[in-house]
PDB file of C-alpha atoms and ligand atoms in Angstrom:
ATOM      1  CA  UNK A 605     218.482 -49.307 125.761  1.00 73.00           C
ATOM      2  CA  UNK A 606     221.679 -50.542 127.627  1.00 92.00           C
ATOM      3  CA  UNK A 607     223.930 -48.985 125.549  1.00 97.00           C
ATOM      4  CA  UNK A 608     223.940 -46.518 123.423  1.00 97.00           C
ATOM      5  CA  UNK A 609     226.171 -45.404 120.303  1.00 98.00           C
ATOM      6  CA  UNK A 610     227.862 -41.985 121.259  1.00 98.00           C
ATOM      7  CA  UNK A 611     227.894 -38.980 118.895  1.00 98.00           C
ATOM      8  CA  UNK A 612     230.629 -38.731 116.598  1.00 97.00           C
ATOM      9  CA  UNK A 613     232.768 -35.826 118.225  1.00 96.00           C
ATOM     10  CA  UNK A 614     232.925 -34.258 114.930  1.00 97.00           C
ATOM     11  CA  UNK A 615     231.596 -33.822 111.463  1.00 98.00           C
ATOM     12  CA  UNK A 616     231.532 -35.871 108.918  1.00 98.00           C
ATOM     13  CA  UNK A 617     234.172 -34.541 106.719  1.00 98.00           C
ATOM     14  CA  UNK A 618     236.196 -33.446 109.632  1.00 97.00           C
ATOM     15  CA  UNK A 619     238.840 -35.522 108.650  1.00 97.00           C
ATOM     16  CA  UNK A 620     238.454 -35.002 104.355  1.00 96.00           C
ATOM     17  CA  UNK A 621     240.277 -35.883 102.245  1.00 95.00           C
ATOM     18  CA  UNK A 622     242.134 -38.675 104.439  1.00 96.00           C
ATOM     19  CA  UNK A 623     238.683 -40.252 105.260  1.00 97.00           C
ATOM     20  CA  UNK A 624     235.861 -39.411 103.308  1.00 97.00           C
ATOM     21  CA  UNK A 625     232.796 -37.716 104.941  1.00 98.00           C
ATOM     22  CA  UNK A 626     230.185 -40.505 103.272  1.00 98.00           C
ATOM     23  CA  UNK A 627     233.070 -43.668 104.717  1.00 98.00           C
ATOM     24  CA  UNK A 628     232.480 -41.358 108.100  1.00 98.00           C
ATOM     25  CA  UNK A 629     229.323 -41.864 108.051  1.00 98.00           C
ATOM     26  CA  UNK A 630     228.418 -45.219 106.966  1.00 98.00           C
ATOM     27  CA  UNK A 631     230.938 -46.721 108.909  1.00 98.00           C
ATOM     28  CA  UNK A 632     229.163 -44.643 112.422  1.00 98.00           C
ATOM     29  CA  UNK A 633     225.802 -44.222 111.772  1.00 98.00           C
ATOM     30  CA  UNK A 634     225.421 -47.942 109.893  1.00 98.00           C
ATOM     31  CA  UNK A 635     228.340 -49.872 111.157  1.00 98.00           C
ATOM     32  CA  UNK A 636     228.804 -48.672 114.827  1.00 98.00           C
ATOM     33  CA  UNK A 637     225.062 -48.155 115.301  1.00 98.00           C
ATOM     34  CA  UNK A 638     224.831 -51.808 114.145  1.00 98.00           C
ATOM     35  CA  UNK A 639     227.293 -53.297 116.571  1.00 98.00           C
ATOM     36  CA  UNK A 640     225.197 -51.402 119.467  1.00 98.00           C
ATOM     37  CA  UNK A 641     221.784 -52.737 118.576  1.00 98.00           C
ATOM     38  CA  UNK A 642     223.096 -56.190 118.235  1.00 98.00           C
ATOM     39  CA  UNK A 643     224.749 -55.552 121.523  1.00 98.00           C
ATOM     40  CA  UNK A 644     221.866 -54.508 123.171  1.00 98.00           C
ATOM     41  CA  UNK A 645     219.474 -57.604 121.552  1.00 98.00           C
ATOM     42  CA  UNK A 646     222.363 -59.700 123.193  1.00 98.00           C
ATOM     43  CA  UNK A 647     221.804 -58.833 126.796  1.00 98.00           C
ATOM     44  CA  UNK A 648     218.127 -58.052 126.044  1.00 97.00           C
ATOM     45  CA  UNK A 649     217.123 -60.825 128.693  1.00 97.00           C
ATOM     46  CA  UNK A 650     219.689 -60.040 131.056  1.00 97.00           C
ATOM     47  CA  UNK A 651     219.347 -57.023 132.933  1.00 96.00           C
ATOM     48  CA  UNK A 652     222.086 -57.879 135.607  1.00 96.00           C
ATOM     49  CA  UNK A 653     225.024 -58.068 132.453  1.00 97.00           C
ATOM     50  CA  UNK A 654     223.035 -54.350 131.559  1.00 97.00           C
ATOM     51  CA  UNK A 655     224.066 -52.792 134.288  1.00 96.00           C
ATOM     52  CA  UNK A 656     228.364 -53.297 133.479  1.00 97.00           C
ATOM     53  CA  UNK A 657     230.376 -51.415 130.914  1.00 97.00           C
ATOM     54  CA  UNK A 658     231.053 -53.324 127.917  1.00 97.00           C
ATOM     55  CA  UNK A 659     234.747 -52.622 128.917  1.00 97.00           C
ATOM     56  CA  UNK A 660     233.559 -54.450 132.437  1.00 97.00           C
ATOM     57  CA  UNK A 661     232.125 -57.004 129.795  1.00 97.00           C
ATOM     58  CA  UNK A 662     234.854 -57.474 127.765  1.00 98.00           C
ATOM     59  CA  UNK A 663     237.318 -58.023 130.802  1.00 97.00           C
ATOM     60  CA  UNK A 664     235.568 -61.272 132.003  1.00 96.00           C
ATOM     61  CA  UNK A 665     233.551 -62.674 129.277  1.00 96.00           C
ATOM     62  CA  UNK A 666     233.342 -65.562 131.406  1.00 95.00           C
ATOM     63  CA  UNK A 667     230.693 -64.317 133.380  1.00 94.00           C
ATOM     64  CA  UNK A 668     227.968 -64.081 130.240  1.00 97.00           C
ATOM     65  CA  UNK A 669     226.376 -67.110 129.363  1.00 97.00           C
ATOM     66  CA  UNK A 670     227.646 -69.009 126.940  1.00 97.00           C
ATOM     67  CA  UNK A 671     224.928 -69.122 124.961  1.00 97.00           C
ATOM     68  CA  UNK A 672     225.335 -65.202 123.942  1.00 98.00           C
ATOM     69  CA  UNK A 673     229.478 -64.959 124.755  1.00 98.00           C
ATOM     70  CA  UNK A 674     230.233 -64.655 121.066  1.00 98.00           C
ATOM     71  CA  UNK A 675     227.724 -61.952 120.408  1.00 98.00           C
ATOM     72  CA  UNK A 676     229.043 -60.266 123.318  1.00 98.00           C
ATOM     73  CA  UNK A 677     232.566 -60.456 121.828  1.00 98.00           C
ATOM     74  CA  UNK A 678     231.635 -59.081 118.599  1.00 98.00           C
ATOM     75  CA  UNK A 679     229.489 -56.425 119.235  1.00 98.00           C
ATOM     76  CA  UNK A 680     230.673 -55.481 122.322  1.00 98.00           C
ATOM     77  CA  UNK A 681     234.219 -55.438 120.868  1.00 98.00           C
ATOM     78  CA  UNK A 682     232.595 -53.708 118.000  1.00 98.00           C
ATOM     79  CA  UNK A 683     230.790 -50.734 120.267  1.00 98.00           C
ATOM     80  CA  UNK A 684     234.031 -50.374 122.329  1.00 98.00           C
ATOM     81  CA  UNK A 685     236.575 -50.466 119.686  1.00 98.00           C
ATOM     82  CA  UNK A 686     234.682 -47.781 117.275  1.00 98.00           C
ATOM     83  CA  UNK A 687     234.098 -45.669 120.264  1.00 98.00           C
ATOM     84  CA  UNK A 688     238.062 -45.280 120.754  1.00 98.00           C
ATOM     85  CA  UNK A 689     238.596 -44.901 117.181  1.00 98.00           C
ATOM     86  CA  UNK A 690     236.624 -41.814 116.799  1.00 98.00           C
ATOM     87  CA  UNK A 691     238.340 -40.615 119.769  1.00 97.00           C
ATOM     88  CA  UNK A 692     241.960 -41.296 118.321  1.00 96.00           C
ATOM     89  CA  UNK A 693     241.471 -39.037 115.463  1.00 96.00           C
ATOM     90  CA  UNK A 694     241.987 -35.496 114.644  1.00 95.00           C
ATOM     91  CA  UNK A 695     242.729 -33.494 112.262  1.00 92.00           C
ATOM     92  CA  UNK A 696     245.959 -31.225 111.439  1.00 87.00           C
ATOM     93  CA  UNK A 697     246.957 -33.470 115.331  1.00 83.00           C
ATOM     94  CA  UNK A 698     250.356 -32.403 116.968  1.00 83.00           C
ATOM     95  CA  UNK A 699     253.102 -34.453 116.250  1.00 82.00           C
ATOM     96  CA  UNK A 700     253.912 -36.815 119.635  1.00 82.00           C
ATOM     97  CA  UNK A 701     255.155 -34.914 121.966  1.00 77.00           C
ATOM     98  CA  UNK A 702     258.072 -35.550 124.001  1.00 80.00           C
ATOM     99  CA  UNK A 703     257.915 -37.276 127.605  1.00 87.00           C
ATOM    100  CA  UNK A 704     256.601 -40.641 129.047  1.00 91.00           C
ATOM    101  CA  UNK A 705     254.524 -41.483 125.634  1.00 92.00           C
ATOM    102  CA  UNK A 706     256.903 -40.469 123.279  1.00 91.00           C
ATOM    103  CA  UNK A 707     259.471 -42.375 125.501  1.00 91.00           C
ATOM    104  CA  UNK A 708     257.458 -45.593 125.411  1.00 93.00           C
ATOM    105  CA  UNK A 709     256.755 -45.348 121.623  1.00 92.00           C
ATOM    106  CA  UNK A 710     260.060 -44.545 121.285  1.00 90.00           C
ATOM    107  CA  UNK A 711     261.830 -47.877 122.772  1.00 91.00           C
ATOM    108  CA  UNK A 712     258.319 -49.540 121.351  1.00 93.00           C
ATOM    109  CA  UNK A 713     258.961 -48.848 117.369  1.00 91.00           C
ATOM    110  CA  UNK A 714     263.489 -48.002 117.926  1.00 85.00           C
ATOM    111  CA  UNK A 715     262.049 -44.451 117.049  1.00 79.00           C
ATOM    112  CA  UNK A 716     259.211 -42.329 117.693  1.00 72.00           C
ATOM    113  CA  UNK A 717     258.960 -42.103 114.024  1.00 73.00           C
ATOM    114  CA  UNK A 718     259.735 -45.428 113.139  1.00 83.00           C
ATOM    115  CA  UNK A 719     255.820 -46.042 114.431  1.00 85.00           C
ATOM    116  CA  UNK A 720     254.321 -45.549 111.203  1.00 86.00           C
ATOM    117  CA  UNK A 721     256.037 -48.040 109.550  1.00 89.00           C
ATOM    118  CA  UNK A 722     255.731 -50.605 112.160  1.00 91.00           C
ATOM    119  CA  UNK A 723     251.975 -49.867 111.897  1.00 86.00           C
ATOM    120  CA  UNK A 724     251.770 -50.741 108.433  1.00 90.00           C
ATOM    121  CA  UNK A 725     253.962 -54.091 108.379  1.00 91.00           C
ATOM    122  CA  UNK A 726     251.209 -55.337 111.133  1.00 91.00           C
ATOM    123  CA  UNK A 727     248.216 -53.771 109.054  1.00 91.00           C
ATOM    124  CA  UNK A 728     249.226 -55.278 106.113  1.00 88.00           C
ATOM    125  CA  UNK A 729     249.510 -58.965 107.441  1.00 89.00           C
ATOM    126  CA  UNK A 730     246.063 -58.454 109.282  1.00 91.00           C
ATOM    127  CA  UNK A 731     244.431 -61.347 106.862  1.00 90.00           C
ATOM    128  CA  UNK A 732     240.471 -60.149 106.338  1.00 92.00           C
ATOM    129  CA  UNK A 733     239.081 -58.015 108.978  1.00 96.00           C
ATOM    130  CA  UNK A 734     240.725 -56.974 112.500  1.00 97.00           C
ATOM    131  CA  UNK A 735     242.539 -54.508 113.816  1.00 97.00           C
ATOM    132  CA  UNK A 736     246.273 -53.357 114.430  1.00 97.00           C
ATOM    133  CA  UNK A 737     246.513 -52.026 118.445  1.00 97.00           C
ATOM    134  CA  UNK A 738     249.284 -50.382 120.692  1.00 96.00           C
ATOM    135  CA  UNK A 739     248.491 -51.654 124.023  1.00 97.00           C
ATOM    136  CA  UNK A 740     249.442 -51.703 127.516  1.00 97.00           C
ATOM    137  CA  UNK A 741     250.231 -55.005 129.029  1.00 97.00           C
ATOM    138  CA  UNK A 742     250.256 -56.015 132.733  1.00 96.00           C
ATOM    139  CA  UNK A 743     253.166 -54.570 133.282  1.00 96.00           C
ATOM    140  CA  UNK A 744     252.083 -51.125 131.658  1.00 96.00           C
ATOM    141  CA  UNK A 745     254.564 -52.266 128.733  1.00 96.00           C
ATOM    142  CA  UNK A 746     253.526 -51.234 125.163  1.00 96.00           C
ATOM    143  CA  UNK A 747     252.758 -53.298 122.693  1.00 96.00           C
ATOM    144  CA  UNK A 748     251.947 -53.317 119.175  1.00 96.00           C
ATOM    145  CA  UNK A 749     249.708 -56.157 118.203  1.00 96.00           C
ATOM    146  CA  UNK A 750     246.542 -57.572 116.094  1.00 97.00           C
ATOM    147  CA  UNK A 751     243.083 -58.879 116.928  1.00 97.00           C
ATOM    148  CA  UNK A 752     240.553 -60.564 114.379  1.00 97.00           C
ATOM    149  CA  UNK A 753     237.412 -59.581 114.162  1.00 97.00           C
ATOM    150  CA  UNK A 754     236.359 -57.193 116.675  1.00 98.00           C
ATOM    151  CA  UNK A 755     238.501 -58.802 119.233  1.00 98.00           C
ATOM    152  CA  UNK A 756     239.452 -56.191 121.557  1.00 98.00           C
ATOM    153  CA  UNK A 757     243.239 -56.408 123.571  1.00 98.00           C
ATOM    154  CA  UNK A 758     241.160 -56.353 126.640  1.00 98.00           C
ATOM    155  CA  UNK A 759     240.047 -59.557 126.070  1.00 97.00           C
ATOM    156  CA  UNK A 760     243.773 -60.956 126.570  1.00 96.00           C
ATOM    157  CA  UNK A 761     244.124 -58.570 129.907  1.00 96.00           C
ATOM    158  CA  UNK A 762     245.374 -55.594 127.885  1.00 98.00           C
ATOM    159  CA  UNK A 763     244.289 -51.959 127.486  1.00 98.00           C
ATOM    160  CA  UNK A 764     244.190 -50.450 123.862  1.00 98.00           C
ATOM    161  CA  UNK A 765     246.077 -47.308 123.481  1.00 97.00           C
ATOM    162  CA  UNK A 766     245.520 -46.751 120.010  1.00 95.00           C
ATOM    163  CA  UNK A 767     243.665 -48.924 117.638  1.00 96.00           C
ATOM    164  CA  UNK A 768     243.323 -48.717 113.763  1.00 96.00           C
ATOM    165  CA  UNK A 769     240.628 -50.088 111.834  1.00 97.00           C
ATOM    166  CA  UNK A 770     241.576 -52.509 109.403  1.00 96.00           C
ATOM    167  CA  UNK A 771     237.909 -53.527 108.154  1.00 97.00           C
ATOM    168  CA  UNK A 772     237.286 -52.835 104.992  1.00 95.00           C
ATOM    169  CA  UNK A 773     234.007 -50.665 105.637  1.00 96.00           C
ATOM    170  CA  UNK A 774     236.712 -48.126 106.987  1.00 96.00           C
ATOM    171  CA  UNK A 775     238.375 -47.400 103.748  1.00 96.00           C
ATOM    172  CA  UNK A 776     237.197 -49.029 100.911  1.00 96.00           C
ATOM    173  CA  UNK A 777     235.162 -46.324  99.463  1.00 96.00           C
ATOM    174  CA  UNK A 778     238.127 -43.801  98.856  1.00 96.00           C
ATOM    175  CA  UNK A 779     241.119 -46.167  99.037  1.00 96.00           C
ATOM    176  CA  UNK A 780     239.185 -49.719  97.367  1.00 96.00           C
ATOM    177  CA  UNK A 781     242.327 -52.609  97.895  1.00 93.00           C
ATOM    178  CA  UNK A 782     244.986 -49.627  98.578  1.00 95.00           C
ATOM    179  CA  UNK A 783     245.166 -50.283 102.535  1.00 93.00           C
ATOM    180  CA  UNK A 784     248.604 -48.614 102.758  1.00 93.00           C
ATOM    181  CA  UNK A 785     247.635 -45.510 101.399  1.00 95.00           C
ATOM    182  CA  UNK A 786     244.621 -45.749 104.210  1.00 95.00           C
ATOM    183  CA  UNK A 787     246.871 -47.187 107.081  1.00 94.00           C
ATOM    184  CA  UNK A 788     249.041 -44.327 106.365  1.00 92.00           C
ATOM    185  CA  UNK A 789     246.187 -41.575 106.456  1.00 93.00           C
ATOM    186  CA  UNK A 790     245.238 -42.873 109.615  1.00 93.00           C
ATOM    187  CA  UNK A 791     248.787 -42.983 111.356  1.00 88.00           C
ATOM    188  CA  UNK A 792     248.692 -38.660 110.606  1.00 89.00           C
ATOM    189  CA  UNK A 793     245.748 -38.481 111.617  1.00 94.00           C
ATOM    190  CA  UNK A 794     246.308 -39.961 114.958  1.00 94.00           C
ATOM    191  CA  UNK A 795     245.004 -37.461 118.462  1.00 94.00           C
ATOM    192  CA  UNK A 796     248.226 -37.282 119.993  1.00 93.00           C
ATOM    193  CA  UNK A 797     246.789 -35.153 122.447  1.00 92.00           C
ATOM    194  CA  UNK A 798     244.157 -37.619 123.460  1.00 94.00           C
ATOM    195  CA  UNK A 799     246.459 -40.594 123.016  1.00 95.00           C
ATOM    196  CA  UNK A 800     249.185 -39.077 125.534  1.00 94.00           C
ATOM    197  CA  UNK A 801     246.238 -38.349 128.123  1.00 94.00           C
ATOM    198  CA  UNK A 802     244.970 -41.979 127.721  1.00 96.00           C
ATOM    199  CA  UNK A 803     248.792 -43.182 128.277  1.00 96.00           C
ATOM    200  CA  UNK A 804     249.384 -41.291 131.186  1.00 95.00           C
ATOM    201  CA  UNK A 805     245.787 -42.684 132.435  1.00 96.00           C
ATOM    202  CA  UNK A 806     246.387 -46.359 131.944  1.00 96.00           C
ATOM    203  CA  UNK A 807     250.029 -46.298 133.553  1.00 95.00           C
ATOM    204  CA  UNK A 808     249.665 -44.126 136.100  1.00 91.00           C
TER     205      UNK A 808
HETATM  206 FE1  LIG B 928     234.812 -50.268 111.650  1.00 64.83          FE
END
């Protein structure tokens, strides 16, 4: 197999009671897993599209046929947005910590802490399934944004910082229609740690 769905980097109920250890789960070893054998069916028949990163993929869907493009877009987006989501999360995270990110989130959302709030205006208008993003534009700008589906910003020319899972197979088991209370639980459980190393990756 091309691709392959990477190990959750922690248990379970690593991040109880904010997300539940049976959501965790589902929504890795059923959902994720799901978007990677789909992925992999996809490209079955061509070994040449095998050998690129689905962030290589993603990039320049152009270059896969048409006749499997939107497969590629939603389970590729699917395999590489999960994957950064795990990432993104930890618990009992340090708050942002001052210098370039906290800068940039800072002039992003007026405050640093004004982000959480910002989150959940653009989670809440996110109509069915998507996702809410901060991303780096071209000019290594962030940006807050949505996609539908498992669109991912790199499919515009942009490179997710942070993305939060807006589907409902990522909260409805604890938090049913309450997607504030969720969006919320996510925004404290964000990797800060992680997310500042990512920044300093993509801007440097
Ligand atoms: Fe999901």
């Amino acid at each position: 197999m091309a691709y392959t769905l990477p190990a959750l980097p922690y248990a379970f109920d690593a991040m109880e009671p904010y997300i539940d250890a049976r959501t965790m789960e589902i929504h890795h070893d059923k959902h994720h897993a799901a978007y990677v054998t789909n992925l992999n069916k996809a490209l079955a028949d061509y070994p040449d599209l095998q050998k690129l990163s689905v962030e290589e993929l993603l990039k320049d869907l152009a270059k896969v046929p048409e006749k499997i493009r939107t497969a590629v877009r939603n389970h590729g987006g699917g395999h590489y947005n999960h994957t950064l989501f795990w990432q993104s999360l930890r618990k009992d995270s340090d708050p942002i910590a001052n210098g370039p990110l906290g800068e940039a989130l800072g002039e992003l959302f007026e405050s640093k802490e004004g982000g959480e709030k910002a989150f959940l205006e653009k989670a809440r208008r996110v109509f069915g399934s998507g996702w809410v993003w901060i991303s780096v534009d071209k000019e290594k700008k962030l940006m807050l944004e949505t996609t539908p589906n498992q669109d991912s910003p790199l499919l515009a020319g942009r490179q997710p910082l942070i993305g939060l899972d807006v589907w409902e197979h990522a909260y409805y088991l604890k938090y049913q229609n309450r997607r504030a209370d969720y969006v919320k639980a996510f925004y404290n459980l964000v990797n800060w740690d992680f997310v500042q190393q990512r920044y300093e990756k993509l801007t440097a």
